[in-house]
Amino acid sequence: MTLLDFGACQSFEREFTDLYIEVIRAAAERDEEKILSKSRELKFLTGFESPSMESLHVRAVLLLGEPFWGPQPFDFGAQGTARGVRGLLPQLLGGRLCPPPAPSYALHRKLGGVFLACAHLGGRVRCRRLFLRLYPPLLGPQKPGGPQKAAGGAPRSGRAPPGWGRGEPRTIKGG
């Protein structure tokens, strides 16, 4: 099966993706303080939200991070993530002090499409293992100053993992 969604071909600025992946990392580690601090840095939050709005935001991000919580395969067919987020949306939208960063709309469209495709197919994927394997430079200890290094000591290029260039079909094995 091949799915082409040319509306989801938008690329993103490095600064946005670096911060976004840190929010996901914080959700994977269930680090609520880091979720809040990185969400502020990414401009999802202003820093002036009420404690109840911050709590709602953290709950939504943790729901989205659930596939990355453990080594077991995440069962997209049996999960209730979409239902959980949908239940929080009215309160989240009513309590927002600023719109989400513009690139997040396209990114969430991409991620939502993948998530729904996996759910429709009843996918069971070891998401945490994939996450840890595909983004090691972002998951290692942060060193102050100087460029971050990729595995093997090479400077981090800001590009997708090797072989993930445009137009190249990729197979992801989740097992």
Short mmCIF file of N, CA and C in Angstrom, two decimals:
data_model
loop_
_atom_site.label_atom_id
_atom_site.label_comp_id
_atom_site.label_asym_id
_atom_site.label_seq_id
_atom_site.Cartn_x
_atom_site.Cartn_y
_atom_site.Cartn_z
N MET A 1 0.85 -1.17 0.00
CA MET A 1 0.00 0.00 0.00
C MET A 1 0.90 1.24 0.00
N THR A 2 0.57 2.18 -0.84
CA THR A 2 1.29 3.45 -0.90
C THR A 2 0.29 4.56 -0.68
N LEU A 3 0.66 5.49 0.18
CA LEU A 3 -0.17 6.65 0.47
C LEU A 3 0.65 7.89 0.16
N LEU A 4 0.12 8.72 -0.73
CA LEU A 4 0.78 9.97 -1.05
C LEU A 4 -0.14 11.11 -0.63
N ASP A 5 0.35 11.96 0.25
CA ASP A 5 -0.41 13.13 0.68
C ASP A 5 0.48 14.33 0.41
N PHE A 6 0.31 14.92 -0.77
CA PHE A 6 1.18 16.01 -1.15
C PHE A 6 0.94 17.26 -0.31
N GLY A 7 -0.18 17.35 0.36
CA GLY A 7 -0.42 18.46 1.28
C GLY A 7 0.41 18.35 2.53
N ALA A 8 0.99 17.18 2.77
CA ALA A 8 1.81 16.97 3.96
C ALA A 8 3.30 16.99 3.64
N CYS A 9 3.68 17.63 2.56
CA CYS A 9 5.08 17.66 2.13
C CYS A 9 5.85 18.87 2.67
N GLN A 10 5.22 19.68 3.46
CA GLN A 10 5.87 20.88 3.98
C GLN A 10 7.07 20.51 4.85
N SER A 11 8.14 21.26 4.69
CA SER A 11 9.29 21.08 5.58
C SER A 11 9.19 22.11 6.70
N PHE A 12 10.00 21.92 7.74
CA PHE A 12 9.92 22.77 8.92
C PHE A 12 11.30 23.31 9.26
N GLU A 13 11.31 24.47 9.89
CA GLU A 13 12.56 25.06 10.34
C GLU A 13 13.18 24.19 11.43
N ARG A 14 14.48 24.12 11.42
CA ARG A 14 15.23 23.30 12.37
C ARG A 14 14.91 23.67 13.82
N GLU A 15 14.83 24.97 14.10
CA GLU A 15 14.55 25.41 15.46
C GLU A 15 13.21 24.84 15.96
N PHE A 16 12.20 24.86 15.11
CA PHE A 16 10.88 24.34 15.48
C PHE A 16 10.96 22.83 15.76
N THR A 17 11.57 22.07 14.85
CA THR A 17 11.60 20.62 15.03
C THR A 17 12.45 20.21 16.23
N ASP A 18 13.54 20.93 16.48
CA ASP A 18 14.37 20.61 17.64
C ASP A 18 13.58 20.81 18.94
N LEU A 19 12.85 21.90 19.03
CA LEU A 19 12.06 22.14 20.24
C LEU A 19 10.89 21.16 20.33
N TYR A 20 10.25 20.90 19.21
CA TYR A 20 9.09 19.99 19.21
C TYR A 20 9.51 18.59 19.67
N ILE A 21 10.64 18.10 19.18
CA ILE A 21 11.07 16.76 19.56
C ILE A 21 11.41 16.72 21.05
N GLU A 22 11.83 17.85 21.61
CA GLU A 22 12.10 17.89 23.04
C GLU A 22 10.80 17.82 23.86
N VAL A 23 9.73 18.40 23.32
CA VAL A 23 8.42 18.26 23.99
C VAL A 23 8.00 16.79 23.97
N ILE A 24 8.20 16.13 22.83
CA ILE A 24 7.86 14.71 22.72
C ILE A 24 8.74 13.88 23.66
N ARG A 25 10.02 14.23 23.72
CA ARG A 25 10.91 13.52 24.64
C ARG A 25 10.43 13.68 26.07
N ALA A 26 10.04 14.89 26.45
CA ALA A 26 9.54 15.13 27.81
C ALA A 26 8.28 14.31 28.06
N ALA A 27 7.41 14.20 27.06
CA ALA A 27 6.20 13.38 27.21
C ALA A 27 6.57 11.91 27.34
N ALA A 28 7.56 11.46 26.58
CA ALA A 28 7.99 10.07 26.65
C ALA A 28 8.55 9.74 28.03
N GLU A 29 9.18 10.73 28.66
CA GLU A 29 9.76 10.54 30.00
C GLU A 29 8.77 10.93 31.10
N ARG A 30 7.60 11.41 30.71
CA ARG A 30 6.57 11.87 31.65
C ARG A 30 7.07 12.97 32.58
N ASP A 31 7.87 13.86 32.01
CA ASP A 31 8.46 14.97 32.75
C ASP A 31 7.59 16.21 32.57
N GLU A 32 6.67 16.42 33.50
CA GLU A 32 5.69 17.49 33.36
C GLU A 32 6.31 18.89 33.36
N GLU A 33 7.32 19.10 34.18
CA GLU A 33 7.98 20.42 34.20
C GLU A 33 8.67 20.72 32.87
N LYS A 34 9.31 19.70 32.30
CA LYS A 34 9.98 19.91 31.01
C LYS A 34 8.96 20.11 29.90
N ILE A 35 7.81 19.40 29.97
CA ILE A 35 6.75 19.63 28.99
C ILE A 35 6.36 21.10 29.02
N LEU A 36 6.17 21.65 30.21
CA LEU A 36 5.76 23.06 30.32
C LEU A 36 6.86 24.00 29.84
N SER A 37 8.10 23.77 30.25
CA SER A 37 9.16 24.70 29.87
C SER A 37 9.41 24.66 28.36
N LYS A 38 9.44 23.46 27.77
CA LYS A 38 9.67 23.36 26.32
C LYS A 38 8.46 23.88 25.54
N SER A 39 7.26 23.71 26.08
CA SER A 39 6.06 24.24 25.42
C SER A 39 6.07 25.76 25.42
N ARG A 40 6.61 26.35 26.49
CA ARG A 40 6.74 27.81 26.51
C ARG A 40 7.79 28.26 25.50
N GLU A 41 8.90 27.55 25.47
CA GLU A 41 9.97 27.88 24.53
C GLU A 41 9.49 27.77 23.08
N LEU A 42 8.64 26.80 22.83
CA LEU A 42 8.10 26.56 21.49
C LEU A 42 6.95 27.51 21.16
N LYS A 43 6.47 28.23 22.16
CA LYS A 43 5.38 29.21 22.01
C LYS A 43 4.00 28.56 21.94
N PHE A 44 3.86 27.34 22.48
CA PHE A 44 2.54 26.77 22.66
C PHE A 44 1.88 27.43 23.87
N LEU A 45 2.69 27.86 24.80
CA LEU A 45 2.21 28.53 26.01
C LEU A 45 2.94 29.86 26.16
N THR A 46 2.31 30.79 26.85
CA THR A 46 2.91 32.11 27.04
C THR A 46 3.70 32.20 28.34
N GLY A 47 3.34 31.38 29.32
CA GLY A 47 3.91 31.51 30.66
C GLY A 47 2.95 32.21 31.61
N PHE A 48 1.83 32.70 31.08
CA PHE A 48 0.84 33.39 31.90
C PHE A 48 -0.45 32.58 32.04
N GLU A 49 -0.43 31.32 31.62
CA GLU A 49 -1.63 30.47 31.73
C GLU A 49 -1.93 30.16 33.20
N SER A 50 -3.19 29.90 33.46
CA SER A 50 -3.60 29.50 34.80
C SER A 50 -3.07 28.10 35.08
N PRO A 51 -2.94 27.75 36.36
CA PRO A 51 -2.51 26.38 36.69
C PRO A 51 -3.42 25.31 36.07
N SER A 52 -4.73 25.58 35.98
CA SER A 52 -5.63 24.59 35.39
C SER A 52 -5.36 24.43 33.89
N MET A 53 -5.04 25.54 33.20
CA MET A 53 -4.73 25.46 31.78
C MET A 53 -3.41 24.73 31.56
N GLU A 54 -2.42 24.99 32.41
CA GLU A 54 -1.15 24.27 32.32
C GLU A 54 -1.37 22.78 32.52
N SER A 55 -2.21 22.44 33.47
CA SER A 55 -2.51 21.03 33.75
C SER A 55 -3.19 20.37 32.54
N LEU A 56 -4.13 21.06 31.92
CA LEU A 56 -4.79 20.53 30.73
C LEU A 56 -3.78 20.33 29.59
N HIS A 57 -2.91 21.29 29.42
CA HIS A 57 -1.89 21.19 28.37
C HIS A 57 -1.00 19.97 28.62
N VAL A 58 -0.55 19.81 29.85
CA VAL A 58 0.30 18.66 30.18
C VAL A 58 -0.45 17.35 29.93
N ARG A 59 -1.71 17.29 30.33
CA ARG A 59 -2.50 16.06 30.10
C ARG A 59 -2.59 15.74 28.61
N ALA A 60 -2.81 16.76 27.77
CA ALA A 60 -2.91 16.54 26.32
C ALA A 60 -1.57 16.05 25.76
N VAL A 61 -0.48 16.68 26.17
CA VAL A 61 0.84 16.28 25.67
C VAL A 61 1.17 14.87 26.13
N LEU A 62 0.84 14.54 27.38
CA LEU A 62 1.11 13.18 27.88
C LEU A 62 0.30 12.14 27.10
N LEU A 63 -0.93 12.48 26.73
CA LEU A 63 -1.72 11.56 25.89
C LEU A 63 -1.01 11.31 24.56
N LEU A 64 -0.47 12.37 23.97
CA LEU A 64 0.22 12.24 22.69
C LEU A 64 1.55 11.50 22.84
N GLY A 65 2.13 11.55 24.03
CA GLY A 65 3.39 10.85 24.27
C GLY A 65 3.24 9.40 24.68
N GLU A 66 2.01 8.97 24.92
CA GLU A 66 1.77 7.60 25.40
C GLU A 66 2.42 6.51 24.54
N PRO A 67 2.43 6.62 23.21
CA PRO A 67 3.08 5.56 22.43
C PRO A 67 4.56 5.36 22.76
N PHE A 68 5.19 6.36 23.37
CA PHE A 68 6.63 6.31 23.64
C PHE A 68 6.97 5.95 25.08
N TRP A 69 5.98 5.55 25.88
CA TRP A 69 6.21 5.34 27.30
C TRP A 69 7.01 4.09 27.64
N GLY A 70 6.88 3.05 26.89
CA GLY A 70 7.57 1.83 27.29
C GLY A 70 8.02 1.01 26.12
N PRO A 71 8.72 -0.10 26.42
CA PRO A 71 9.27 -0.93 25.34
C PRO A 71 8.23 -1.78 24.61
N GLN A 72 7.07 -1.97 25.22
CA GLN A 72 6.05 -2.80 24.60
C GLN A 72 5.49 -2.15 23.34
N PRO A 73 5.03 -2.95 22.39
CA PRO A 73 4.41 -2.35 21.20
C PRO A 73 3.16 -1.55 21.59
N PHE A 74 3.02 -0.38 21.00
CA PHE A 74 1.83 0.42 21.21
C PHE A 74 0.77 -0.06 20.25
N ASP A 75 -0.40 -0.38 20.76
CA ASP A 75 -1.50 -0.91 19.95
C ASP A 75 -2.36 0.26 19.47
N PHE A 76 -2.09 0.72 18.27
CA PHE A 76 -2.83 1.85 17.72
C PHE A 76 -4.31 1.53 17.54
N GLY A 77 -4.63 0.25 17.30
CA GLY A 77 -6.02 -0.13 17.09
C GLY A 77 -6.85 -0.11 18.35
N ALA A 78 -6.21 -0.24 19.52
CA ALA A 78 -6.95 -0.33 20.78
C ALA A 78 -6.81 0.92 21.65
N GLN A 79 -6.01 1.87 21.22
CA GLN A 79 -5.75 3.05 22.05
C GLN A 79 -6.95 4.00 22.07
N GLY A 80 -6.96 4.87 23.06
CA GLY A 80 -8.02 5.87 23.16
C GLY A 80 -7.48 7.29 23.11
N THR A 81 -6.31 7.46 22.49
CA THR A 81 -5.66 8.77 22.47
C THR A 81 -6.52 9.84 21.82
N ALA A 82 -7.03 9.55 20.62
CA ALA A 82 -7.83 10.55 19.91
C ALA A 82 -9.05 10.95 20.73
N ARG A 83 -9.69 9.98 21.34
CA ARG A 83 -10.86 10.25 22.17
C ARG A 83 -10.47 11.11 23.38
N GLY A 84 -9.33 10.80 23.98
CA GLY A 84 -8.85 11.56 25.14
C GLY A 84 -8.54 13.00 24.80
N VAL A 85 -7.83 13.21 23.69
CA VAL A 85 -7.50 14.57 23.27
C VAL A 85 -8.76 15.32 22.88
N ARG A 86 -9.65 14.65 22.16
CA ARG A 86 -10.91 15.29 21.75
C ARG A 86 -11.70 15.75 22.98
N GLY A 87 -11.65 14.98 24.06
CA GLY A 87 -12.35 15.37 25.28
C GLY A 87 -11.76 16.61 25.95
N LEU A 88 -10.47 16.85 25.75
CA LEU A 88 -9.81 18.01 26.34
C LEU A 88 -9.92 19.27 25.47
N LEU A 89 -10.19 19.10 24.18
CA LEU A 89 -10.16 20.23 23.24
C LEU A 89 -11.03 21.42 23.63
N PRO A 90 -12.28 21.23 24.03
CA PRO A 90 -13.09 22.43 24.35
C PRO A 90 -12.44 23.29 25.44
N GLN A 91 -11.93 22.65 26.48
CA GLN A 91 -11.28 23.41 27.55
C GLN A 91 -9.96 24.01 27.09
N LEU A 92 -9.19 23.26 26.31
CA LEU A 92 -7.92 23.78 25.81
C LEU A 92 -8.12 24.99 24.91
N LEU A 93 -9.08 24.90 24.01
CA LEU A 93 -9.33 26.00 23.08
C LEU A 93 -9.87 27.23 23.82
N GLY A 94 -10.71 27.00 24.82
CA GLY A 94 -11.29 28.11 25.57
C GLY A 94 -10.30 28.81 26.47
N GLY A 95 -9.24 28.12 26.87
CA GLY A 95 -8.29 28.70 27.80
C GLY A 95 -6.98 29.17 27.18
N ARG A 96 -6.84 29.06 25.88
CA ARG A 96 -5.59 29.46 25.22
C ARG A 96 -5.40 30.97 25.28
N LEU A 97 -4.18 31.38 25.53
CA LEU A 97 -3.84 32.81 25.54
C LEU A 97 -3.17 33.24 24.24
N CYS A 98 -2.76 32.26 23.42
CA CYS A 98 -2.12 32.56 22.14
C CYS A 98 -2.38 31.39 21.20
N PRO A 99 -2.34 31.64 19.91
CA PRO A 99 -2.49 30.51 18.98
C PRO A 99 -1.23 29.64 19.02
N PRO A 100 -1.37 28.38 18.67
CA PRO A 100 -0.18 27.52 18.59
C PRO A 100 0.77 28.05 17.51
N PRO A 101 2.04 27.68 17.57
CA PRO A 101 2.96 28.12 16.52
C PRO A 101 2.47 27.65 15.15
N ALA A 102 2.58 28.50 14.16
CA ALA A 102 2.03 28.20 12.83
C ALA A 102 2.47 26.84 12.27
N PRO A 103 3.73 26.45 12.38
CA PRO A 103 4.12 25.16 11.80
C PRO A 103 3.44 23.95 12.45
N SER A 104 2.92 24.15 13.66
CA SER A 104 2.31 23.00 14.35
C SER A 104 1.05 22.51 13.64
N TYR A 105 0.35 23.39 12.92
CA TYR A 105 -0.86 22.95 12.22
C TYR A 105 -0.52 21.89 11.17
N ALA A 106 0.50 22.16 10.35
CA ALA A 106 0.89 21.20 9.32
C ALA A 106 1.49 19.95 9.94
N LEU A 107 2.31 20.11 10.98
CA LEU A 107 2.92 18.95 11.62
C LEU A 107 1.86 18.06 12.25
N HIS A 108 0.89 18.65 12.92
CA HIS A 108 -0.17 17.85 13.54
C HIS A 108 -1.03 17.16 12.49
N ARG A 109 -1.17 17.79 11.34
CA ARG A 109 -1.89 17.14 10.25
C ARG A 109 -1.14 15.88 9.81
N LYS A 110 0.18 16.01 9.66
CA LYS A 110 1.00 14.86 9.27
C LYS A 110 0.92 13.76 10.33
N LEU A 111 1.15 14.13 11.57
CA LEU A 111 1.16 13.14 12.65
C LEU A 111 -0.22 12.50 12.83
N GLY A 112 -1.26 13.31 12.72
CA GLY A 112 -2.62 12.78 12.85
C GLY A 112 -2.92 11.77 11.76
N GLY A 113 -2.49 12.05 10.53
CA GLY A 113 -2.70 11.12 9.44
C GLY A 113 -2.00 9.80 9.66
N VAL A 114 -0.76 9.85 10.13
CA VAL A 114 -0.01 8.62 10.40
C VAL A 114 -0.67 7.86 11.55
N PHE A 115 -1.05 8.57 12.58
CA PHE A 115 -1.69 7.96 13.75
C PHE A 115 -2.98 7.25 13.34
N LEU A 116 -3.81 7.93 12.56
CA LEU A 116 -5.08 7.34 12.14
C LEU A 116 -4.88 6.17 11.19
N ALA A 117 -3.88 6.26 10.32
CA ALA A 117 -3.59 5.12 9.42
C ALA A 117 -3.16 3.91 10.24
N CYS A 118 -2.31 4.12 11.22
CA CYS A 118 -1.88 3.02 12.09
C CYS A 118 -3.06 2.44 12.85
N ALA A 119 -3.96 3.29 13.33
CA ALA A 119 -5.14 2.81 14.06
C ALA A 119 -6.04 2.01 13.14
N HIS A 120 -6.27 2.51 11.93
CA HIS A 120 -7.13 1.82 10.97
C HIS A 120 -6.57 0.44 10.60
N LEU A 121 -5.25 0.37 10.51
CA LEU A 121 -4.59 -0.89 10.16
C LEU A 121 -4.37 -1.81 11.36
N GLY A 122 -4.73 -1.32 12.56
CA GLY A 122 -4.52 -2.12 13.77
C GLY A 122 -3.04 -2.31 14.08
N GLY A 123 -2.25 -1.30 13.78
CA GLY A 123 -0.81 -1.41 13.95
C GLY A 123 -0.39 -1.54 15.40
N ARG A 124 0.61 -2.36 15.61
CA ARG A 124 1.27 -2.51 16.90
C ARG A 124 2.75 -2.20 16.66
N VAL A 125 3.21 -1.08 17.23
CA VAL A 125 4.54 -0.57 16.91
C VAL A 125 5.31 -0.30 18.20
N ARG A 126 6.56 -0.70 18.21
CA ARG A 126 7.45 -0.38 19.34
C ARG A 126 7.94 1.06 19.14
N CYS A 127 7.07 1.99 19.46
CA CYS A 127 7.33 3.41 19.18
C CYS A 127 8.54 3.93 19.95
N ARG A 128 8.68 3.54 21.21
CA ARG A 128 9.80 4.05 21.99
C ARG A 128 11.12 3.60 21.38
N ARG A 129 11.18 2.35 20.97
CA ARG A 129 12.41 1.84 20.37
C ARG A 129 12.74 2.60 19.09
N LEU A 130 11.74 2.85 18.26
CA LEU A 130 11.96 3.63 17.03
C LEU A 130 12.44 5.05 17.37
N PHE A 131 11.78 5.65 18.32
CA PHE A 131 12.12 7.01 18.74
C PHE A 131 13.57 7.08 19.20
N LEU A 132 13.97 6.16 20.05
CA LEU A 132 15.33 6.15 20.58
C LEU A 132 16.36 5.85 19.50
N ARG A 133 15.99 5.06 18.51
CA ARG A 133 16.92 4.70 17.45
C ARG A 133 17.05 5.81 16.41
N LEU A 134 15.97 6.47 16.05
CA LEU A 134 16.00 7.44 14.97
C LEU A 134 16.48 8.83 15.37
N TYR A 135 16.44 9.16 16.64
CA TYR A 135 16.81 10.50 17.06
C TYR A 135 17.85 10.50 18.17
N PRO A 136 18.89 9.68 18.07
CA PRO A 136 19.87 9.64 19.16
C PRO A 136 20.56 10.96 19.45
N PRO A 137 20.87 11.81 18.47
CA PRO A 137 21.54 13.07 18.84
C PRO A 137 20.68 13.94 19.75
N LEU A 138 19.38 13.87 19.60
CA LEU A 138 18.49 14.70 20.42
C LEU A 138 18.23 14.07 21.79
N LEU A 139 18.49 12.80 21.92
CA LEU A 139 18.18 12.12 23.17
C LEU A 139 19.38 11.98 24.09
N GLY A 140 20.57 12.25 23.56
CA GLY A 140 21.76 12.15 24.38
C GLY A 140 21.88 13.34 25.31
N PRO A 141 22.89 13.31 26.17
CA PRO A 141 23.10 14.46 27.06
C PRO A 141 23.39 15.71 26.25
N GLN A 142 22.81 16.81 26.65
CA GLN A 142 23.02 18.08 25.97
C GLN A 142 24.34 18.67 26.46
N LYS A 143 25.23 18.97 25.53
CA LYS A 143 26.52 19.55 25.88
C LYS A 143 26.47 21.05 25.58
N PRO A 144 26.82 21.87 26.57
CA PRO A 144 26.81 23.31 26.31
C PRO A 144 27.89 23.69 25.31
N GLY A 145 27.55 24.54 24.37
CA GLY A 145 28.50 25.04 23.38
C GLY A 145 28.86 24.02 22.33
N GLY A 146 29.19 24.49 21.16
CA GLY A 146 29.63 23.61 20.09
C GLY A 146 28.50 22.83 19.49
N PRO A 147 28.71 22.30 18.28
CA PRO A 147 27.66 21.53 17.62
C PRO A 147 27.45 20.20 18.31
N GLN A 148 26.21 19.75 18.33
CA GLN A 148 25.93 18.43 18.86
C GLN A 148 26.50 17.41 17.91
N LYS A 149 26.86 16.28 18.43
CA LYS A 149 27.45 15.23 17.61
C LYS A 149 26.44 14.10 17.42
N ALA A 150 26.44 13.54 16.23
CA ALA A 150 25.62 12.37 15.95
C ALA A 150 26.40 11.14 16.35
N ALA A 151 25.76 9.98 16.28
CA ALA A 151 26.43 8.73 16.59
C ALA A 151 27.69 8.63 15.74
N GLY A 152 28.80 8.17 16.32
CA GLY A 152 30.05 8.05 15.61
C GLY A 152 30.87 9.33 15.64
N GLY A 153 30.38 10.38 16.30
CA GLY A 153 31.15 11.59 16.48
C GLY A 153 31.03 12.61 15.36
N ALA A 154 30.26 12.34 14.33
CA ALA A 154 30.11 13.30 13.24
C ALA A 154 29.25 14.47 13.68
N PRO A 155 29.52 15.67 13.20
CA PRO A 155 28.65 16.80 13.56
C PRO A 155 27.23 16.54 13.09
N ARG A 156 26.27 16.95 13.89
CA ARG A 156 24.87 16.77 13.56
C ARG A 156 24.51 17.66 12.38
N SER A 157 23.92 17.08 11.37
CA SER A 157 23.70 17.80 10.11
C SER A 157 22.38 18.54 10.05
N GLY A 158 21.42 18.20 10.87
CA GLY A 158 20.11 18.81 10.76
C GLY A 158 19.24 18.15 9.72
N ARG A 159 19.69 17.05 9.19
CA ARG A 159 18.93 16.32 8.19
C ARG A 159 18.30 15.09 8.79
N ALA A 160 17.40 14.49 8.03
CA ALA A 160 16.77 13.25 8.46
C ALA A 160 17.83 12.16 8.55
N PRO A 161 17.53 11.05 9.24
CA PRO A 161 18.49 9.95 9.32
C PRO A 161 18.87 9.48 7.91
N PRO A 162 20.07 8.89 7.76
CA PRO A 162 20.53 8.45 6.44
C PRO A 162 19.48 7.60 5.73
N GLY A 163 19.30 7.85 4.43
CA GLY A 163 18.36 7.08 3.64
C GLY A 163 16.94 7.59 3.70
N TRP A 164 16.71 8.68 4.42
CA TRP A 164 15.35 9.18 4.57
C TRP A 164 15.13 10.42 3.71
N GLY A 165 15.83 10.53 2.61
CA GLY A 165 15.70 11.69 1.73
C GLY A 165 14.37 11.68 0.99
N ARG A 166 14.09 12.80 0.36
CA ARG A 166 12.84 12.94 -0.41
C ARG A 166 12.79 11.91 -1.53
N GLY A 167 11.62 11.36 -1.73
CA GLY A 167 11.38 10.49 -2.86
C GLY A 167 11.86 9.06 -2.68
N GLU A 168 12.47 8.75 -1.55
CA GLU A 168 12.95 7.41 -1.31
C GLU A 168 11.93 6.66 -0.46
N PRO A 169 11.37 5.57 -0.97
CA PRO A 169 10.41 4.82 -0.16
C PRO A 169 11.10 4.20 1.03
N ARG A 170 10.44 4.22 2.17
CA ARG A 170 11.02 3.67 3.39
C ARG A 170 10.07 2.67 4.00
N THR A 171 10.60 1.64 4.56
CA THR A 171 9.82 0.67 5.31
C THR A 171 10.22 0.77 6.75
N ILE A 172 9.26 0.95 7.63
CA ILE A 172 9.54 1.01 9.05
C ILE A 172 9.04 -0.27 9.68
N LYS A 173 9.95 -0.96 10.31
CA LYS A 173 9.58 -2.19 11.01
C LYS A 173 9.43 -1.86 12.48
N GLY A 174 8.27 -2.05 13.01
CA GLY A 174 8.02 -1.68 14.40
C GLY A 174 8.25 -2.81 15.36
N GLY A 175 8.58 -3.98 14.95
CA GLY A 175 8.71 -5.13 15.83
C GLY A 175 10.02 -5.30 16.36
#
